[in-house]
């Protein structure tokens, strides 16, 4: 008999029931942990937010894998962070530590041998420890400056052996620490974009300044010029924008005149307006963007208002560039990006 033949035959109904029970069990444990978070969580947040060195995340086995993810979340949300493997630490990697660092240590039992082994060295180096563990009565908790205790949880494994509910608890607490600290430190989407330059996420968070057409590639004319003067006197090489920017004597944006506006004059046989000031037919006070707006904000505005060109202005309402719909299309995520979720 093969191994597959010895396995019990589970119907789809039984598989779903078991899967839902596991997810429900872990969710209920998280709900209970959320209620029991107390002042120790705030103390840990303050330690991380005030850290002038790096947050060194440490854990062994499954807790170490959780620690790696938490270190990555801290780094991507503005907190300098690294993962230190405890087994490697006792073979020289402790040299990366500095007294200004804070260690965030994950261990369900608080007695993980490799982790306990480095605690005396942390004391000598002056590295303060935040412990995330099940109780506050273990070796790790005794050495920690702050202990976040999530309590004794029942592992979702049917034999209560495989780390599951406990690692879910560690991950949730790690995420909570990282995200609360990021909010306290005033971390912004623009800063997030600096750490995520690639893929569709990076595109969404790019600033308008990175994707706009600069002023030297645009038709910028005084609003007193005629339509004919604007189109015959401002021919530009390279990419052609479908709009002209009109400014006053101080260089402030007053209006926009697009190819569609020109087409309407031709359709209505209003050729006589070609030699009138363009201010008479331009769109006054057009919608604008700022150079620090994000690509995502611009896409939403172009889609919502169904427009093709968006002037970019500075704080004095002077034009500095233009967002053209053809440029936006070039920056949209590819189907491959959407498939891999980058």
Short mmCIF file of C-alpha atoms in Angstrom, two decimals:
data_model
loop_
_atom_site.label_atom_id
_atom_site.label_comp_id
_atom_site.label_asym_id
_atom_site.label_seq_id
_atom_site.Cartn_x
_atom_site.Cartn_y
_atom_site.Cartn_z
CA UNK A 1 0.00 0.00 0.00
CA UNK A 2 1.36 3.42 -0.97
CA UNK A 3 1.53 6.40 1.39
CA UNK A 4 -1.27 8.05 -0.58
CA UNK A 5 -3.45 4.96 -0.16
CA UNK A 6 -2.94 5.01 3.62
CA UNK A 7 -4.16 8.61 3.90
CA UNK A 8 -7.79 9.10 4.99
CA UNK A 9 -10.16 10.14 2.24
CA UNK A 10 -11.40 13.66 3.00
CA UNK A 11 -14.34 15.12 1.14
CA UNK A 12 -14.19 18.77 -0.01
CA UNK A 13 -16.72 19.56 2.73
CA UNK A 14 -14.42 18.11 5.42
CA UNK A 15 -11.39 19.93 4.02
CA UNK A 16 -13.22 23.26 4.06
CA UNK A 17 -14.55 22.66 7.56
CA UNK A 18 -11.08 21.87 8.87
CA UNK A 19 -9.52 24.86 7.09
CA UNK A 20 -12.17 27.25 8.38
CA UNK A 21 -11.79 25.92 11.92
CA UNK A 22 -8.04 26.59 11.82
CA UNK A 23 -8.46 30.13 10.50
CA UNK A 24 -11.23 30.78 13.03
CA UNK A 25 -9.10 29.48 15.90
CA UNK A 26 -6.20 31.75 14.99
CA UNK A 27 -8.53 34.73 14.45
CA UNK A 28 -10.12 34.22 17.87
CA UNK A 29 -6.69 34.05 19.47
CA UNK A 30 -5.71 37.34 17.80
CA UNK A 31 -8.93 39.00 18.97
CA UNK A 32 -8.14 37.95 22.53
CA UNK A 33 -4.54 39.17 22.26
CA UNK A 34 -5.72 42.53 20.93
CA UNK A 35 -7.89 43.00 24.02
CA UNK A 36 -4.99 42.16 26.33
CA UNK A 37 -2.40 44.52 24.86
CA UNK A 38 -1.42 46.89 27.66
CA UNK A 39 1.13 49.53 28.67
CA UNK A 40 4.00 47.19 27.82
CA UNK A 41 3.08 47.55 24.14
CA UNK A 42 3.32 51.35 24.49
CA UNK A 43 6.71 51.01 26.20
CA UNK A 44 7.94 48.87 23.29
CA UNK A 45 6.65 51.42 20.77
CA UNK A 46 8.48 54.19 22.62
CA UNK A 47 11.72 52.17 22.66
CA UNK A 48 11.56 51.53 18.93
CA UNK A 49 10.47 55.06 18.00
CA UNK A 50 13.28 56.51 20.13
CA UNK A 51 15.95 54.09 18.91
CA UNK A 52 18.95 56.00 17.51
CA UNK A 53 20.58 52.84 16.20
CA UNK A 54 18.88 49.90 14.49
CA UNK A 55 16.13 47.56 15.57
CA UNK A 56 17.73 44.11 15.52
CA UNK A 57 15.08 41.40 15.18
CA UNK A 58 15.96 37.94 16.45
CA UNK A 59 14.27 34.55 16.61
CA UNK A 60 14.97 30.87 15.97
CA UNK A 61 13.14 28.45 13.69
CA UNK A 62 9.58 29.49 12.81
CA UNK A 63 9.86 32.47 15.16
CA UNK A 64 12.94 33.50 13.18
CA UNK A 65 11.01 33.40 9.92
CA UNK A 66 8.40 35.66 11.50
CA UNK A 67 11.22 37.90 12.71
CA UNK A 68 12.59 38.25 9.19
CA UNK A 69 9.22 39.43 7.96
CA UNK A 70 8.86 41.90 10.85
CA UNK A 71 12.35 43.27 10.17
CA UNK A 72 11.37 43.80 6.53
CA UNK A 73 8.16 45.58 7.56
CA UNK A 74 10.05 47.86 9.95
CA UNK A 75 12.58 48.72 7.23
CA UNK A 76 9.94 49.45 4.60
CA UNK A 77 8.00 51.73 6.95
CA UNK A 78 10.91 53.94 7.92
CA UNK A 79 12.54 52.15 10.88
CA UNK A 80 16.11 50.99 10.28
CA UNK A 81 16.06 47.27 11.02
CA UNK A 82 18.03 44.05 10.45
CA UNK A 83 17.47 40.39 11.25
CA UNK A 84 20.09 38.58 13.33
CA UNK A 85 20.09 34.77 13.39
CA UNK A 86 20.83 33.75 17.00
CA UNK A 87 22.89 30.71 15.99
CA UNK A 88 25.09 32.90 13.78
CA UNK A 89 25.24 35.58 16.46
CA UNK A 90 27.33 33.41 18.80
CA UNK A 91 29.78 32.74 15.98
CA UNK A 92 30.73 36.34 15.36
CA UNK A 93 27.64 38.14 14.13
CA UNK A 94 27.21 39.82 17.52
CA UNK A 95 29.77 42.24 16.14
CA UNK A 96 26.99 44.00 14.23
CA UNK A 97 25.40 45.19 17.49
CA UNK A 98 25.83 48.62 19.05
CA UNK A 99 24.71 50.03 22.38
CA UNK A 100 22.30 52.35 20.57
CA UNK A 101 20.45 49.36 19.05
CA UNK A 102 17.27 47.75 20.35
CA UNK A 103 16.67 44.01 19.99
CA UNK A 104 13.17 42.70 19.25
CA UNK A 105 13.27 39.01 20.21
CA UNK A 106 10.58 36.44 19.37
CA UNK A 107 10.25 33.16 21.29
CA UNK A 108 7.08 31.38 22.32
CA UNK A 109 8.67 29.62 25.30
CA UNK A 110 11.23 32.29 26.08
CA UNK A 111 13.71 29.46 26.62
CA UNK A 112 15.01 28.97 23.08
CA UNK A 113 18.59 27.79 23.66
CA UNK A 114 20.27 29.79 20.88
CA UNK A 115 18.47 32.96 21.95
CA UNK A 116 19.11 32.53 25.66
CA UNK A 117 22.80 31.97 24.89
CA UNK A 118 23.27 35.51 23.54
CA UNK A 119 21.45 37.34 26.36
CA UNK A 120 24.56 37.84 28.57
CA UNK A 121 26.41 39.35 25.60
CA UNK A 122 23.52 41.74 24.99
CA UNK A 123 23.76 42.87 28.62
CA UNK A 124 27.50 43.52 28.23
CA UNK A 125 26.96 45.45 25.00
CA UNK A 126 24.20 47.55 26.54
CA UNK A 127 21.59 46.45 23.98
CA UNK A 128 18.07 46.71 25.39
CA UNK A 129 15.66 43.88 24.58
CA UNK A 130 11.96 43.82 23.77
CA UNK A 131 10.65 40.28 24.25
CA UNK A 132 7.57 38.96 22.44
CA UNK A 133 6.70 35.71 24.20
CA UNK A 134 3.87 33.74 25.72
CA UNK A 135 4.55 34.55 29.38
CA UNK A 136 6.62 36.93 31.46
CA UNK A 137 8.05 34.09 33.54
CA UNK A 138 10.92 32.81 31.41
CA UNK A 139 14.60 33.54 30.82
CA UNK A 140 14.05 35.86 27.87
CA UNK A 141 11.44 37.92 29.72
CA UNK A 142 13.71 38.23 32.77
CA UNK A 143 16.48 39.79 30.64
CA UNK A 144 14.16 42.04 28.63
CA UNK A 145 13.58 45.72 29.32
CA UNK A 146 10.01 45.23 28.03
CA UNK A 147 8.01 42.02 27.58
CA UNK A 148 4.91 41.84 25.41
CA UNK A 149 3.10 38.76 26.65
CA UNK A 150 0.48 37.26 24.35
CA UNK A 151 -0.47 34.42 26.71
CA UNK A 152 -0.65 30.67 26.37
CA UNK A 153 -2.28 29.95 23.01
CA UNK A 154 -3.49 26.66 21.60
CA UNK A 155 -1.63 25.79 18.42
CA UNK A 156 -3.96 25.13 15.47
CA UNK A 157 -2.02 21.94 14.75
CA UNK A 158 -4.27 18.98 15.76
CA UNK A 159 -1.49 17.66 18.01
CA UNK A 160 -0.69 21.11 19.40
CA UNK A 161 2.90 20.85 18.17
CA UNK A 162 3.49 22.78 14.94
CA UNK A 163 3.93 26.53 15.57
CA UNK A 164 0.82 28.11 14.07
CA UNK A 165 -1.32 30.20 16.42
CA UNK A 166 1.79 31.32 18.31
CA UNK A 167 3.60 32.49 15.17
CA UNK A 168 0.43 34.23 13.99
CA UNK A 169 0.41 36.09 17.31
CA UNK A 170 4.06 37.09 16.89
CA UNK A 171 3.44 38.34 13.36
CA UNK A 172 0.43 40.41 14.39
CA UNK A 173 2.27 42.01 17.30
CA UNK A 174 5.32 42.69 15.12
CA UNK A 175 3.15 44.34 12.46
CA UNK A 176 1.36 46.39 15.12
CA UNK A 177 4.68 47.65 16.52
CA UNK A 178 6.04 48.56 13.09
CA UNK A 179 2.93 50.34 11.88
CA UNK A 180 2.25 52.27 15.09
CA UNK A 181 5.87 53.45 15.14
CA UNK A 182 5.61 54.52 11.49
CA UNK A 183 2.55 56.65 12.29
CA UNK A 184 4.21 58.21 15.34
CA UNK A 185 7.23 59.10 13.20
CA UNK A 186 4.99 60.70 10.55
CA UNK A 187 5.94 58.22 7.84
CA UNK A 188 4.32 59.28 4.53
CA UNK A 189 3.35 57.52 1.28
CA UNK A 190 6.08 59.53 -0.45
CA UNK A 191 8.68 58.07 1.93
CA UNK A 192 7.19 54.61 1.41
CA UNK A 193 7.72 55.08 -2.34
CA UNK A 194 11.44 55.70 -1.80
CA UNK A 195 11.77 52.16 -0.37
CA UNK A 196 9.50 50.58 -3.03
CA UNK A 197 10.71 51.93 -6.40
CA UNK A 198 9.93 48.80 -8.43
CA UNK A 199 6.78 47.11 -9.71
CA UNK A 200 3.24 48.43 -9.76
CA UNK A 201 3.50 49.58 -6.13
CA UNK A 202 6.49 51.72 -7.00
CA UNK A 203 4.66 53.17 -10.00
CA UNK A 204 1.57 54.04 -7.96
CA UNK A 205 3.64 55.96 -5.43
CA UNK A 206 5.94 57.79 -7.82
CA UNK A 207 5.70 61.54 -7.56
CA UNK A 208 4.26 63.68 -10.33
CA UNK A 209 7.67 65.35 -10.65
CA UNK A 210 9.14 62.02 -11.81
CA UNK A 211 6.67 61.43 -14.64
CA UNK A 212 5.50 64.89 -15.82
CA UNK A 213 6.66 66.56 -19.01
CA UNK A 214 8.98 69.44 -18.09
CA UNK A 215 8.17 72.99 -19.04
CA UNK A 216 10.70 73.12 -21.90
CA UNK A 217 8.68 70.44 -23.73
CA UNK A 218 5.39 72.35 -23.51
CA UNK A 219 3.65 75.21 -25.28
CA UNK A 220 3.51 78.05 -22.76
CA UNK A 221 2.11 81.35 -24.03
CA UNK A 222 0.76 84.61 -22.64
CA UNK A 223 -3.01 84.62 -22.45
CA UNK A 224 -3.00 87.76 -24.62
CA UNK A 225 -1.59 85.85 -27.63
CA UNK A 226 -3.98 84.83 -30.38
CA UNK A 227 -4.90 81.22 -31.09
CA UNK A 228 -2.96 81.39 -34.35
CA UNK A 229 0.15 82.77 -32.64
CA UNK A 230 0.09 80.06 -30.01
CA UNK A 231 -0.05 77.24 -32.56
CA UNK A 232 2.23 78.68 -35.24
CA UNK A 233 4.83 80.29 -33.01
CA UNK A 234 5.35 77.51 -30.48
CA UNK A 235 6.30 74.43 -32.50
CA UNK A 236 8.38 72.08 -30.34
CA UNK A 237 10.54 69.05 -31.25
CA UNK A 238 9.97 65.65 -29.68
CA UNK A 239 6.77 64.63 -27.90
CA UNK A 240 3.82 66.89 -28.58
CA UNK A 241 1.38 67.66 -25.81
CA UNK A 242 -2.26 68.12 -26.73
CA UNK A 243 -2.60 71.31 -24.72
CA UNK A 244 -1.18 74.82 -24.45
CA UNK A 245 -0.60 76.47 -21.08
CA UNK A 246 -1.65 80.13 -20.85
CA UNK A 247 -0.13 82.46 -18.25
CA UNK A 248 -0.45 86.07 -17.11
CA UNK A 249 2.29 88.71 -16.89
CA UNK A 250 3.61 87.19 -13.65
CA UNK A 251 3.84 83.72 -15.20
CA UNK A 252 0.91 82.33 -13.20
CA UNK A 253 -1.37 79.77 -14.80
CA UNK A 254 -4.58 81.31 -16.16
CA UNK A 255 -5.94 78.71 -18.52
CA UNK A 256 -5.54 75.74 -20.83
CA UNK A 257 -6.30 75.37 -24.51
CA UNK A 258 -6.36 71.85 -25.92
CA UNK A 259 -6.43 70.23 -29.35
CA UNK A 260 -10.06 69.39 -28.63
CA UNK A 261 -10.80 73.11 -28.16
CA UNK A 262 -9.18 73.82 -31.52
CA UNK A 263 -11.19 71.07 -33.19
CA UNK A 264 -14.42 72.56 -31.83
CA UNK A 265 -13.61 75.95 -33.35
CA UNK A 266 -13.07 74.29 -36.73
CA UNK A 267 -16.25 72.21 -36.45
CA UNK A 268 -18.29 75.33 -35.67
CA UNK A 269 -16.61 77.29 -38.47
CA UNK A 270 -15.41 79.91 -36.00
CA UNK A 271 -12.23 80.64 -37.93
CA UNK A 272 -12.48 84.32 -37.04
CA UNK A 273 -11.56 83.47 -33.45
CA UNK A 274 -8.11 82.27 -34.56
CA UNK A 275 -6.96 85.88 -34.51
CA UNK A 276 -8.59 86.77 -31.21
CA UNK A 277 -6.84 86.52 -27.80
CA UNK A 278 -6.75 82.91 -26.74
CA UNK A 279 -8.05 83.98 -23.32
CA UNK A 280 -11.50 84.32 -24.93
CA UNK A 281 -11.71 80.59 -25.73
CA UNK A 282 -9.38 78.93 -23.23
CA UNK A 283 -10.54 76.86 -20.24
CA UNK A 284 -10.08 79.12 -17.23
CA UNK A 285 -8.78 77.86 -13.87
CA UNK A 286 -8.18 74.27 -15.05
CA UNK A 287 -7.66 71.41 -12.65
CA UNK A 288 -4.01 71.17 -11.58
CA UNK A 289 -1.60 68.84 -9.82
CA UNK A 290 1.36 69.54 -7.56
CA UNK A 291 4.77 68.03 -8.18
CA UNK A 292 4.65 66.04 -4.93
CA UNK A 293 1.28 64.43 -5.73
CA UNK A 294 1.48 60.72 -6.45
CA UNK A 295 0.96 58.93 -9.75
CA UNK A 296 -2.02 57.14 -8.20
CA UNK A 297 -3.70 60.44 -7.30
CA UNK A 298 -3.20 61.74 -10.83
CA UNK A 299 -4.64 58.60 -12.43
CA UNK A 300 -7.71 58.82 -10.20
CA UNK A 301 -8.23 62.49 -11.11
CA UNK A 302 -7.82 61.96 -14.85
CA UNK A 303 -10.21 59.02 -14.74
CA UNK A 304 -12.82 60.70 -12.53
CA UNK A 305 -12.91 63.98 -14.48
CA UNK A 306 -12.32 62.36 -17.89
CA UNK A 307 -9.57 64.77 -18.92
CA UNK A 308 -6.41 64.16 -20.92
CA UNK A 309 -4.04 66.89 -19.71
CA UNK A 310 -3.25 68.12 -16.23
CA UNK A 311 -0.98 71.15 -15.64
CA UNK A 312 1.46 70.87 -12.75
CA UNK A 313 1.99 74.08 -10.77
CA UNK A 314 4.13 75.27 -7.85
CA UNK A 315 2.88 76.97 -4.70
CA UNK A 316 2.69 80.31 -6.55
CA UNK A 317 0.49 78.78 -9.31
CA UNK A 318 3.31 78.98 -11.84
CA UNK A 319 3.37 76.01 -14.23
CA UNK A 320 6.31 73.62 -13.86
CA UNK A 321 5.13 70.78 -16.10
CA UNK A 322 2.24 68.80 -17.52
CA UNK A 323 0.79 65.33 -17.09
CA UNK A 324 -0.44 63.98 -20.42
CA UNK A 325 -2.70 60.93 -20.64
CA UNK A 326 -0.30 59.26 -23.11
CA UNK A 327 2.46 59.46 -20.50
CA UNK A 328 0.17 57.96 -17.86
CA UNK A 329 -0.62 54.97 -20.06
CA UNK A 330 3.10 54.26 -20.37
CA UNK A 331 3.43 54.14 -16.59
CA UNK A 332 0.44 51.86 -15.92
CA UNK A 333 1.27 48.39 -14.51
CA UNK A 334 1.69 45.62 -17.06
CA UNK A 335 -0.36 42.43 -16.95
CA UNK A 336 2.74 40.64 -15.66
CA UNK A 337 3.03 43.11 -12.78
CA UNK A 338 -0.61 42.51 -11.85
CA UNK A 339 -0.12 38.72 -11.94
CA UNK A 340 2.85 38.72 -9.59
CA UNK A 341 1.37 41.45 -7.39
CA UNK A 342 4.48 43.64 -7.41
#
